CSV table of C-alpha atoms and ligand atoms in Angstrom, one decimal:
chain,number,residue,atom,x,y,z
A,229,MET,CA,104.6,65.8,79.9
A,230,MET,CA,101.6,68.1,79.6
A,231,HIS,CA,101.2,70.7,82.4
A,232,GLY,CA,97.8,70.9,84.0
A,233,ALA,CA,96.9,67.4,82.9
A,234,ARG,CA,95.4,64.8,85.3
A,235,LYS,CA,98.1,62.4,86.7
A,236,ILE,CA,97.5,58.7,86.7
A,237,ALA,CA,100.0,56.2,88.2
A,238,VAL,CA,100.1,52.6,87.0
A,239,VAL,CA,101.9,50.1,89.2
A,240,GLY,CA,103.3,47.2,87.3
A,241,ALA,CA,104.8,47.3,83.8
A,242,GLY,CA,103.6,43.9,82.6
A,243,PRO,CA,100.9,43.3,80.0
A,244,SER,CA,98.0,44.5,82.2
A,245,GLY,CA,99.9,47.7,83.2
A,246,LEU,CA,100.9,48.4,79.6
A,247,TYR,CA,97.4,47.8,78.3
A,248,ALA,CA,96.0,50.1,81.0
A,249,THR,CA,98.6,52.8,80.1
A,250,ALA,CA,97.9,52.7,76.4
A,251,GLU,CA,94.1,52.8,76.9
A,252,LEU,CA,94.3,55.8,79.2
A,253,LEU,CA,96.5,57.7,76.8
A,254,ARG,CA,94.3,56.7,73.8
A,255,ARG,CA,91.0,57.6,75.4
A,256,ASP,CA,91.9,60.8,77.1
A,257,GLY,CA,94.2,63.4,75.7
A,258,GLY,CA,94.2,65.2,79.1
A,259,VAL,CA,96.0,62.6,81.2
A,260,ASN,CA,99.6,61.9,81.9
A,261,VAL,CA,100.6,58.4,82.9
A,262,ALA,CA,103.5,57.4,85.2
A,263,LEU,CA,104.3,53.7,84.9
A,264,PHE,CA,106.1,52.2,87.9
A,265,ASP,CA,107.8,48.8,88.2
A,266,ARG,CA,109.8,47.2,91.0
A,267,LEU,CA,112.3,46.1,88.3
A,268,PRO,CA,114.2,48.4,85.9
A,269,VAL,CA,112.6,46.9,82.8
A,270,ILE,CA,109.3,47.0,81.0
A,271,GLY,CA,107.5,43.8,80.3
A,272,GLY,CA,106.5,42.0,83.5
A,273,LEU,CA,105.4,38.5,82.7
A,274,ALA,CA,105.7,39.2,78.9
A,275,ARG,CA,109.4,39.3,79.6
A,276,PHE,CA,109.8,37.0,82.6
A,277,GLY,CA,106.8,34.5,82.2
A,278,VAL,CA,106.4,33.9,78.4
A,279,SER,CA,108.4,31.0,77.2
A,280,PRO,CA,111.6,31.8,75.3
A,281,ASP,CA,110.4,29.8,72.3
A,282,HIS,CA,107.3,32.0,72.1
A,283,ALA,CA,109.1,35.2,71.0
A,284,GLN,CA,106.1,36.6,69.1
A,285,ARG,CA,104.2,36.9,72.4
A,286,ARG,CA,106.9,39.2,73.8
A,287,ARG,CA,106.3,41.6,70.9
A,288,MET,CA,103.6,43.4,72.7
A,289,ILE,CA,106.2,44.9,75.0
A,290,ALA,CA,107.9,47.0,72.2
A,291,VAL,CA,104.5,47.8,70.6
A,292,TYR,CA,102.9,49.2,73.8
A,293,ASP,CA,106.1,50.8,75.0
A,294,ARG,CA,106.4,52.7,71.7
A,295,LEU,CA,102.7,53.7,71.8
A,296,ALA,CA,103.1,55.1,75.3
A,297,VAL,CA,106.2,57.1,74.4
A,298,ALA,CA,104.7,58.5,71.2
A,299,SER,CA,101.9,60.1,73.3
A,300,GLY,CA,104.4,62.5,74.9
A,301,ARG,CA,102.4,62.1,78.1
A,302,PHE,CA,104.2,59.1,79.6
A,303,ASP,CA,107.0,58.5,82.1
A,304,PHE,CA,108.6,55.2,83.3
A,305,HIS,CA,109.9,54.9,86.8
A,306,GLY,CA,111.7,51.5,87.0
A,307,HIS,CA,113.3,49.9,90.1
A,308,VAL,CA,110.8,51.7,92.3
A,309,ASP,CA,109.3,49.5,95.0
A,310,ILE,CA,105.7,50.7,95.5
A,311,GLY,CA,104.4,49.4,98.9
A,312,GLY,CA,108.1,49.2,100.0
A,313,ALA,CA,110.4,52.2,99.8
A,314,LEU,CA,107.5,54.3,98.4
A,315,THR,CA,104.2,53.7,100.1
A,316,HIS,CA,100.8,53.6,98.5
A,317,ASP,CA,99.8,56.8,100.5
A,318,MET,CA,102.8,58.7,99.0
A,319,LEU,CA,101.9,57.6,95.5
A,320,ARG,CA,98.1,58.3,95.9
A,321,ARG,CA,98.8,61.7,97.4
A,322,HIS,CA,100.7,62.8,94.3
A,323,HIS,CA,98.3,61.4,91.7
A,324,ASP,CA,94.7,61.8,90.7
A,325,ALA,CA,94.3,58.0,90.6
A,326,VAL,CA,96.5,54.9,91.0
A,327,ILE,CA,95.9,51.7,89.1
A,328,TYR,CA,97.5,48.5,90.5
A,329,ALA,CA,98.6,46.0,87.8
A,330,ALA,CA,101.2,44.1,89.9
A,331,GLY,CA,100.1,40.6,88.8
A,332,ALA,CA,100.4,37.4,90.8
A,333,SER,CA,104.1,36.8,91.6
A,334,SER,CA,103.8,33.9,94.1
A,335,ASP,CA,103.0,30.3,93.7
A,336,ARG,CA,100.5,27.8,95.1
A,337,GLN,CA,101.6,24.8,97.1
A,338,LEU,CA,100.6,21.1,97.0
A,339,GLY,CA,100.7,20.6,100.8
A,340,ILE,CA,102.3,17.1,100.5
A,341,ALA,CA,105.2,15.5,102.3
A,342,GLY,CA,108.6,16.1,100.7
A,343,GLU,CA,107.6,19.3,98.9
A,344,THR,CA,110.5,21.3,100.4
A,345,LEU,CA,113.2,18.7,99.6
A,346,PRO,CA,116.0,20.0,97.4
A,347,GLY,CA,115.1,19.2,93.8
A,348,SER,CA,111.4,20.1,94.4
A,349,HIS,CA,110.7,23.6,93.2
A,350,ALA,CA,107.9,26.0,92.2
A,351,ALA,CA,107.3,26.5,88.5
A,352,THR,CA,107.1,30.3,89.0
A,353,GLU,CA,110.8,30.3,90.1
A,354,PHE,CA,111.9,27.9,87.4
A,355,VAL,CA,110.2,30.0,84.7
A,356,GLY,CA,111.8,33.1,86.3
A,357,TRP,CA,115.2,31.3,86.2
A,358,TYR,CA,115.2,30.5,82.5
A,359,ASN,CA,113.8,33.9,81.7
A,360,ALA,CA,116.6,35.7,83.6
A,361,HIS,CA,114.4,37.2,86.3
A,362,PRO,CA,116.8,39.0,88.7
A,363,ASP,CA,115.0,37.4,91.7
A,364,HIS,CA,115.6,33.9,90.3
A,365,ALA,CA,118.7,34.0,88.2
A,366,HIS,CA,120.9,32.6,91.0
A,367,ARG,CA,118.8,29.4,91.5
A,368,GLN,CA,120.3,26.0,90.7
A,369,TYR,CA,118.4,23.0,89.4
A,370,ARG,CA,119.5,19.4,89.1
A,371,PHE,CA,119.5,18.0,85.6
A,372,ASP,CA,121.6,14.9,86.4
A,373,HIS,CA,118.7,12.5,86.5
A,374,GLU,CA,116.9,11.1,83.4
A,375,ARG,CA,113.4,12.0,84.5
A,376,ALA,CA,111.6,15.1,85.7
A,377,VAL,CA,108.0,15.4,87.0
A,378,VAL,CA,105.9,18.4,86.4
A,379,VAL,CA,102.7,18.6,88.5
A,380,GLY,CA,99.8,20.5,87.0
A,381,ASN,CA,98.1,20.5,83.7
A,382,GLY,CA,98.2,24.1,82.5
A,383,ASN,CA,100.1,26.0,79.9
A,384,VAL,CA,103.0,26.7,82.3
A,385,ALA,CA,103.4,23.0,82.8
A,386,LEU,CA,103.8,22.5,79.0
A,387,ASP,CA,106.1,25.5,78.7
A,388,ILE,CA,108.4,23.9,81.3
A,389,ALA,CA,108.2,20.5,79.7
A,390,ARG,CA,109.3,22.0,76.4
A,391,MET,CA,112.2,23.9,78.0
A,392,LEU,CA,113.4,20.6,79.6
A,393,LEU,CA,113.2,18.6,76.4
A,394,LEU,CA,114.0,20.9,73.5
A,395,ASP,CA,117.4,20.5,71.9
A,396,PRO,CA,120.0,23.1,73.1
A,397,ARG,CA,120.4,24.1,69.5
A,398,THR,CA,116.8,25.1,69.3
A,399,LEU,CA,117.0,26.9,72.7
A,400,ARG,CA,120.0,28.8,71.5
A,401,LYS,CA,117.8,30.5,68.9
A,402,THR,CA,115.7,32.0,71.6
A,403,ASP,CA,116.3,34.6,74.3
A,404,ILE,CA,116.5,32.0,77.1
A,405,ALA,CA,118.9,33.1,79.9
A,406,ASP,CA,122.5,32.3,79.1
A,407,HIS,CA,122.9,30.5,82.5
A,408,ALA,CA,119.8,28.3,81.7
A,409,LEU,CA,121.1,27.5,78.2
A,410,GLN,CA,124.4,26.3,79.6
A,411,ALA,CA,122.8,24.3,82.4
A,412,LEU,CA,120.2,22.7,80.0
A,413,ALA,CA,122.9,21.9,77.4
A,414,GLY,CA,124.4,19.5,80.1
A,415,SER,CA,121.1,18.0,81.1
A,416,ARG,CA,120.6,14.3,81.3
A,417,ILE,CA,116.8,14.5,81.3
A,418,ARG,CA,115.3,12.3,78.7
A,419,GLU,CA,111.7,12.1,80.0
A,420,VAL,CA,109.3,14.6,81.5
A,421,VAL,CA,106.1,13.3,83.1
A,422,VAL,CA,103.3,16.0,83.3
A,423,LEU,CA,100.8,14.9,86.0
A,424,GLY,CA,97.2,16.1,85.5
A,425,ARG,CA,94.9,15.3,88.4
A,426,ARG,CA,91.8,15.2,86.2
A,427,GLY,CA,91.2,14.0,82.6
A,428,PRO,CA,92.0,15.4,79.2
A,429,ALA,CA,88.6,17.1,79.0
A,430,GLN,CA,89.4,19.1,82.1
A,431,ALA,CA,93.0,19.9,81.3
A,432,ALA,CA,93.9,23.6,81.7
A,433,PHE,CA,96.3,23.8,78.8
A,434,THR,CA,94.9,25.2,75.5
A,435,ALA,CA,94.6,23.9,72.0
A,436,PRO,CA,97.4,26.1,70.4
A,437,GLU,CA,99.9,24.6,73.0
A,438,LEU,CA,98.9,21.1,72.1
A,439,LEU,CA,99.1,21.9,68.4
A,440,GLU,CA,102.7,23.0,69.0
A,441,LEU,CA,103.4,19.6,70.6
A,442,CYS,CA,102.0,17.9,67.6
A,443,GLU,CA,104.1,20.0,65.2
A,444,GLN,CA,107.5,19.8,66.9
A,445,ASP,CA,109.8,17.0,65.9
A,446,GLU,CA,112.3,16.8,68.8
A,447,PHE,CA,110.5,14.5,71.4
A,448,ASP,CA,107.7,12.0,71.5
A,449,VAL,CA,104.5,12.9,73.3
A,450,ILE,CA,102.8,9.9,75.1
A,451,VAL,CA,99.2,10.2,76.4
A,452,GLU,CA,98.6,8.0,79.5
A,453,GLY,CA,96.1,7.4,82.2
A,454,VAL,CA,92.9,7.6,80.2
A,455,GLU,CA,91.1,4.3,79.5
A,456,ALA,CA,88.5,5.7,77.1
A,457,PRO,CA,89.9,7.4,74.0
A,458,PRO,CA,89.8,11.2,74.8
A,459,ALA,CA,87.6,11.9,71.9
A,460,ALA,CA,84.8,9.9,73.5
A,461,MET,CA,84.7,12.3,76.4
A,462,ASN,CA,83.2,15.8,76.7
A,463,GLY,CA,85.4,18.9,76.4
A,464,ASP,CA,87.1,21.1,74.0
A,465,ALA,CA,86.8,19.1,70.7
A,466,LEU,CA,90.1,20.4,69.1
A,467,ARG,CA,92.1,19.6,72.2
A,468,LEU,CA,90.7,16.1,72.4
A,469,GLN,CA,91.3,15.5,68.7
A,470,LEU,CA,94.9,16.6,69.1
A,471,LEU,CA,95.4,14.4,72.1
A,472,ASP,CA,93.9,11.5,70.2
A,473,GLU,CA,96.3,12.1,67.3
A,474,LEU,CA,99.3,12.2,69.7
A,475,ARG,CA,98.1,8.9,71.3
A,476,ARG,CA,98.3,7.1,68.0
A,477,ARG,CA,101.7,8.3,66.9
A,478,PRO,CA,104.6,5.7,67.0
A,479,ALA,CA,107.6,6.5,69.2
A,480,ARG,CA,110.6,7.7,67.2
A,481,HIS,CA,112.7,10.1,69.5
A,482,GLU,CA,115.1,9.5,72.3
A,483,LYS,CA,113.3,12.1,74.5
A,484,ARG,CA,109.7,12.0,75.5
A,485,LEU,CA,107.0,13.9,77.2
A,486,ARG,CA,104.4,11.8,79.1
A,487,LEU,CA,101.1,13.4,79.6
A,488,ARG,CA,99.8,11.4,82.5
A,489,PHE,CA,96.1,12.1,83.3
A,490,GLN,CA,94.1,11.2,86.4
A,491,ALA,CA,97.1,11.0,88.7
A,492,SER,CA,98.1,13.1,91.7
A,493,PRO,CA,101.4,13.2,93.7
A,494,THR,CA,100.9,12.1,97.3
A,495,GLU,CA,104.5,12.3,98.5
A,496,ILE,CA,107.8,13.5,97.2
A,497,LEU,CA,110.5,11.0,98.2
A,498,GLY,CA,114.2,11.4,98.8
A,499,ASP,CA,116.9,11.1,101.3
A,500,GLY,CA,118.3,14.7,101.4
A,501,ALA,CA,117.1,15.4,97.8
A,502,VAL,CA,114.3,14.3,95.6
A,503,ASN,CA,114.7,10.8,94.0
A,504,ALA,CA,111.1,9.8,93.4
A,505,VAL,CA,107.4,10.8,93.5
A,506,ARG,CA,104.6,8.6,94.9
A,507,ILE,CA,101.5,9.1,92.8
A,508,VAL,CA,98.0,7.8,93.1
A,509,ASP,CA,95.5,7.1,90.2
A,510,ASN,CA,92.3,9.1,90.3
A,511,GLU,CA,88.8,8.4,89.2
A,512,LEU,CA,86.6,11.3,88.0
A,513,VAL,CA,83.4,11.9,89.9
A,514,LEU,CA,80.8,14.6,89.5
A,515,ARG,CA,80.4,16.8,92.6
A,516,ASP,CA,77.9,19.7,92.5
A,517,GLY,CA,78.1,19.6,88.7
A,518,VAL,CA,81.9,19.8,88.7
A,519,VAL,CA,84.2,16.9,87.6
A,520,VAL,CA,86.6,16.3,90.5
A,521,ALA,CA,89.5,13.9,91.0
A,522,GLN,CA,89.0,11.2,93.6
A,523,ALA,CA,91.9,9.1,94.7
A,524,THR,CA,91.7,5.3,94.1
A,525,THR,CA,93.8,2.8,96.0
A,526,ARG,CA,96.2,2.3,93.0
A,527,SER,CA,99.5,4.0,93.6
A,528,GLU,CA,102.9,3.9,92.0
A,529,ILE,CA,106.4,5.3,92.6
A,530,ILE,CA,108.0,7.3,89.7
A,531,GLU,CA,111.7,7.8,90.0
A,532,ALA,CA,112.7,11.4,89.3
A,533,GLY,CA,115.5,13.8,90.3
A,534,LEU,CA,113.5,17.0,89.7
A,535,VAL,CA,109.9,17.9,90.6
A,536,LEU,CA,108.4,21.2,89.5
A,537,ARG,CA,104.9,22.1,90.8
A,538,SER,CA,103.0,24.1,88.2
A,539,ILE,CA,99.6,24.4,89.8
A,540,GLY,CA,99.0,28.1,89.4
A,541,TYR,CA,100.3,31.5,90.4
A,542,ARG,CA,99.0,33.4,93.4
A,543,GLY,CA,98.7,37.2,94.0
A,544,VAL,CA,100.5,38.8,96.9
A,545,PRO,CA,99.1,41.6,99.1
A,546,MET,CA,100.0,45.3,98.4
A,547,PRO,CA,100.9,47.0,101.7
A,548,GLY,CA,98.3,49.6,102.5
A,549,LEU,CA,95.5,48.0,100.3
A,550,PRO,CA,92.8,45.5,101.1
A,551,PHE,CA,93.4,41.9,100.0
A,552,ASP,CA,91.3,38.8,99.6
A,553,ALA,CA,93.8,36.2,100.7
A,554,ALA,CA,91.6,33.2,99.7
A,555,ALA,CA,91.3,34.4,96.1
A,556,GLY,CA,94.7,36.1,96.0
A,557,VAL,CA,93.2,39.3,94.6
A,558,ILE,CA,92.5,42.9,95.6
A,559,PRO,CA,88.7,43.1,96.2
A,560,ASN,CA,87.1,45.3,93.5
A,561,ARG,CA,84.1,46.1,91.5
A,562,ASP,CA,84.8,46.5,87.8
A,563,GLY,CA,88.3,47.5,88.7
A,564,ARG,CA,87.4,50.0,91.5
A,565,VAL,CA,89.1,48.8,94.7
A,566,ILE,CA,86.6,48.3,97.5
A,567,GLY,CA,87.3,48.6,101.2
A,568,ASP,CA,86.0,46.4,104.1
A,569,ASP,CA,82.7,48.3,104.0
A,570,ALA,CA,82.3,47.4,100.3
A,571,ALA,CA,82.5,51.1,99.4
A,572,PRO,CA,85.1,52.1,96.7
A,573,LEU,CA,88.4,53.6,97.9
A,574,ALA,CA,88.5,56.9,96.0
A,575,GLY,CA,91.1,57.0,93.3
A,576,VAL,CA,92.4,53.4,93.7
A,577,TYR,CA,91.9,50.8,90.9
A,578,VAL,CA,93.2,47.4,90.0
A,579,THR,CA,93.6,45.4,86.7
A,580,GLY,CA,95.0,42.1,85.5
A,581,TRP,CA,95.8,39.0,87.6
A,582,LEU,CA,95.6,41.1,90.8
A,583,LYS,CA,92.0,42.0,89.9
A,584,ARG,CA,90.6,38.7,88.6
A,585,GLY,CA,93.1,36.0,89.5
A,586,PRO,CA,95.9,34.3,87.5
A,587,ARG,CA,93.8,33.2,84.5
A,588,GLY,CA,93.8,33.9,80.8
A,589,VAL,CA,96.4,34.6,78.1
A,590,ILE,CA,98.2,37.9,77.7
A,591,GLY,CA,95.4,39.3,75.5
A,592,THR,CA,92.8,38.6,78.1
A,593,ASN,CA,94.3,41.5,80.1
A,594,LYS,CA,93.3,44.0,77.4
A,595,GLN,CA,89.6,43.8,78.0
A,596,CYS,CA,90.3,43.7,81.7
A,597,ALA,CA,92.4,46.9,81.5
A,598,ASN,CA,89.8,48.6,79.3
A,599,GLN,CA,87.1,48.0,82.0
A,600,THR,CA,89.3,49.4,84.7
A,601,VAL,CA,90.3,52.4,82.6
A,602,ARG,CA,86.6,53.1,81.9
A,603,ALA,CA,86.0,53.2,85.7
A,604,VAL,CA,88.9,55.6,86.2
A,605,LEU,CA,87.8,58.0,83.4
A,606,ASP,CA,84.2,57.9,84.5
A,607,ASP,CA,85.2,58.8,88.0
A,608,LEU,CA,87.7,61.5,86.8
A,609,HIS,CA,85.1,63.2,84.6
A,610,GLY,CA,82.1,62.5,86.8
A,611,GLY,CA,83.5,64.6,89.6
A,612,ALA,CA,84.3,61.6,91.9
A,613,LEU,CA,88.0,62.5,92.0
A,614,PRO,CA,89.0,66.0,92.9
A,615,ALA,CA,92.1,67.2,91.0
A,616,CYS,CA,95.4,66.3,92.8
A,617,ALA,CA,96.9,69.6,94.1
A,618,ALA,CA,100.3,68.1,95.0
A,619,ASP,CA,103.4,69.9,93.5
A,620,PRO,CA,105.1,67.7,90.9
A,621,ASP,CA,108.5,68.9,92.2
A,622,ASP,CA,107.6,67.4,95.6
A,623,PHE,CA,107.0,64.1,94.0
A,624,ALA,CA,110.3,64.3,92.2
A,625,MET,CA,112.1,64.9,95.5
A,626,LEU,CA,110.2,62.0,97.1
A,627,LEU,CA,111.4,59.7,94.3
A,628,GLN,CA,114.9,61.0,94.7
A,629,ARG,CA,114.8,60.3,98.4
A,630,HIS,CA,113.1,56.9,98.4
A,631,ALA,CA,114.2,55.5,95.1
A,632,PRO,CA,117.6,56.9,94.4
A,633,GLU,CA,118.4,54.2,91.9
A,634,ARG,CA,115.3,54.8,89.9
A,635,VAL,CA,115.7,53.9,86.2
A,636,ASP,CA,113.9,56.2,83.8
A,637,HIS,CA,112.7,55.3,80.3
A,638,ALA,CA,116.0,56.2,78.7
A,639,GLY,CA,117.7,53.8,81.2
A,640,TRP,CA,115.3,51.0,80.2
A,641,ARG,CA,116.0,51.7,76.5
A,642,ARG,CA,119.7,51.4,77.3
A,643,ILE,CA,119.2,48.0,78.9
A,644,ASP,CA,117.1,46.9,75.9
A,645,ASP,CA,119.8,48.1,73.4
A,646,HIS,CA,122.6,46.5,75.4
A,647,GLU,CA,120.8,43.1,75.5
A,648,ARG,CA,120.1,43.2,71.8
A,649,GLN,CA,123.7,44.1,71.0
A,650,LEU,CA,125.0,41.3,73.2
A,651,GLY,CA,122.7,38.9,71.4
A,652,ALA,CA,123.7,40.1,67.9
A,653,ALA,CA,127.4,39.5,68.8
A,654,ALA,CA,126.6,36.0,69.8
A,655,GLY,CA,124.2,35.2,67.0
A,656,ARG,CA,121.2,35.2,69.3
A,657,PRO,CA,118.1,37.4,69.4
A,658,ARG,CA,119.0,38.9,72.7
A,659,ILE,CA,121.1,38.0,75.8
A,660,LYS,CA,119.2,39.1,78.9
A,661,LEU,CA,121.1,40.7,81.7
A,662,ALA,CA,120.3,38.4,84.6
A,663,GLY,CA,121.5,40.3,87.7
A,664,MET,CA,120.2,43.5,89.2
A,665,ASN,CA,123.7,45.0,89.3
A,666,ALA,CA,124.2,44.3,85.6
A,667,LEU,CA,120.8,45.8,84.7
A,668,LEU,CA,121.5,48.9,86.7
A,669,ALA,CA,124.9,49.3,85.2
A,670,ALA,CA,123.5,49.0,81.7
A,671,ALA,CA,120.8,51.5,82.5
A,672,ALA,CA,123.3,54.0,83.7
A,673,ALA,CA,125.9,53.6,80.9
A,674,PRO,CA,125.8,54.1,77.2
A,675,ALA,CA,125.5,50.7,75.5
A,676,VAL,CA,128.9,49.0,75.0
A,677,ARG,CA,129.3,46.8,72.0
A,678,ALA,CA,130.4,43.3,72.9
A,679,ALA,CA,133.6,42.2,71.3
B,222,LIG,P1,96.4,27.0,85.3
B,222,LIG,O1,96.1,27.2,83.9
B,222,LIG,O2,95.5,27.5,86.3
B,222,LIG,O3,96.7,25.5,85.5
B,222,LIG,C1,96.9,25.0,86.8
B,222,LIG,C2,96.9,23.5,86.8
B,222,LIG,O4,97.2,23.0,88.0
B,222,LIG,C3,95.5,22.9,86.5
B,222,LIG,O5,95.6,21.8,85.6
B,222,LIG,C4,95.0,22.4,87.9
B,222,LIG,O6,94.1,21.3,87.8
B,222,LIG,C5,96.3,22.0,88.5
B,222,LIG,N1,96.3,21.9,89.9
B,222,LIG,C6,95.9,22.9,90.8
B,222,LIG,N2,96.0,22.4,92.0
B,222,LIG,C7,96.5,21.2,92.0
B,222,LIG,C8,96.8,20.2,92.9
B,222,LIG,N3,96.7,20.5,94.2
B,222,LIG,N4,97.2,19.0,92.5
B,222,LIG,C9,97.4,18.8,91.2
B,222,LIG,N5,97.1,19.6,90.2
B,222,LIG,C10,96.6,20.9,90.6
B,222,LIG,O7,97.8,27.7,85.7
B,222,LIG,P2,99.2,28.0,84.8
B,222,LIG,O8,99.6,26.9,84.0
B,222,LIG,O9,100.1,28.5,85.9
B,222,LIG,O10,98.8,29.2,83.9
B,222,LIG,C11,98.3,30.5,84.4
B,222,LIG,C12,97.6,31.2,83.3
B,222,LIG,O11,98.6,31.7,82.4
B,222,LIG,C13,96.6,30.4,82.5
B,222,LIG,O12,95.5,31.2,82.2
B,222,LIG,C14,97.4,30.0,81.3
B,222,LIG,O13,96.6,29.8,80.1
B,222,LIG,C15,98.3,31.3,81.1
B,222,LIG,N6,99.5,30.9,80.3
B,222,LIG,C16,99.3,31.0,78.9
B,222,LIG,C17,100.4,30.6,78.1
B,222,LIG,C18,100.2,30.6,76.7
B,222,LIG,O14,99.4,31.2,76.1
B,222,LIG,N7,101.1,29.8,76.0
B,222,LIG,C19,101.6,30.2,78.7
B,222,LIG,C20,101.7,30.2,80.1
B,222,LIG,C21,100.6,30.5,80.9
B,222,LIG,P3,92.5,21.5,88.1
B,222,LIG,O15,92.0,22.1,86.8
B,222,LIG,O16,92.1,20.1,88.4
B,222,LIG,O17,92.4,22.5,89.2
């Protein structure tokens, strides 16, 4: 740490927080960055959101972690709940500026009958479960039925469908949570129906994810619910071409993914637990220049024991900061947080999904973070932010008092080493520690080699 440097706090150690940290350190040799996270690990959604079979997308964690450490002007404070035990005011008082990069951790709801039945779950929780997120590791899912329904037509829906259908031997080569690997190995699911309320041209999933479905050889992909060949409609040409190719393939596997377009769930049925979903066919109509789904009178009941709604993430408010509940974001201009009077709140910034909503792939957060960092450094050097006069020792005491179980960077590295060693002993890339107690124990103790 450099003395006399300006102090910037970044809240959230996911991709957007890591990109903001790296950009601050790269662009200004006179700043120190303190990165905070509620959990004792670095990675955010790159660790807990990215699908286990997409290991290459997790690599940014190690790359940006190393970059930050190499600067010599970086600290990690894990397992510190900003907005909880440590308030925004406390953090702001001890830093020249604070950047919020806390993401969008909640989920959106369908608002239909039966949504809360056992067996009906949010995708956000399911993804957290198979990625060993400490908030979700304890959850239990039913795989004793032959069919699951995933509602929503985005990349998360496809991630979930793959996790439910891939062979356990394939999953074993990934860093999927051990508890999920075991549960999925005993799964009876043979068919996953992914429901898209609009057509292929409006689907939210992207071409690389479809290409991956074309290239895998573990389950069939069936395209349904579109009368005209997808290629005849407007939309992303590659995506439609891939869907067309999938449509023409003969069935040859025991398991299948059904991409059912133009269908919406209207009710989740079950007596005590989910056993079916009532769906309605939609027609597409143009309203104010936008293609929207409009229900027809044709409906159908699909038997299923598991329903996962994957209709998008939602940001949650940060105590002490303004929040736009409709959009699920912190109101801002180019990353500068703005108050009720539309004036910027001095020294408070936002980046990532909390700034612009839960859209875009990991890399999208880089441009977003760069814009926010530009605003921070312009304000810092333009005289808009007086130097923080607080004594660093006072902040250290504050942390000690309000976050006694804080995990520093060395602690995070011990967790990382420990998980890799457990993985190596089992012939897997990593075995993630799933519970908070296990994470904190690994952070505190030197890594123990598994027998
Ligand atoms: P998303 O891309 O926003 O997709 C949400 C889907 O839910 C859309 O198809 C949407 O349909 C549908 N939906 C919304 N409300 C609905 C309702 N009431 N009934 C039925 N369907 C409804 O969200 P996501 O899949 O959670 O992904 C979030 C972001 O992370 C995306 O930008 C995604 O690309 C990214 N991501 C990327 C990867 C990757 O790169 N492999 C993996 C995972 C996530 P409408 O379009 O009709 O609203």
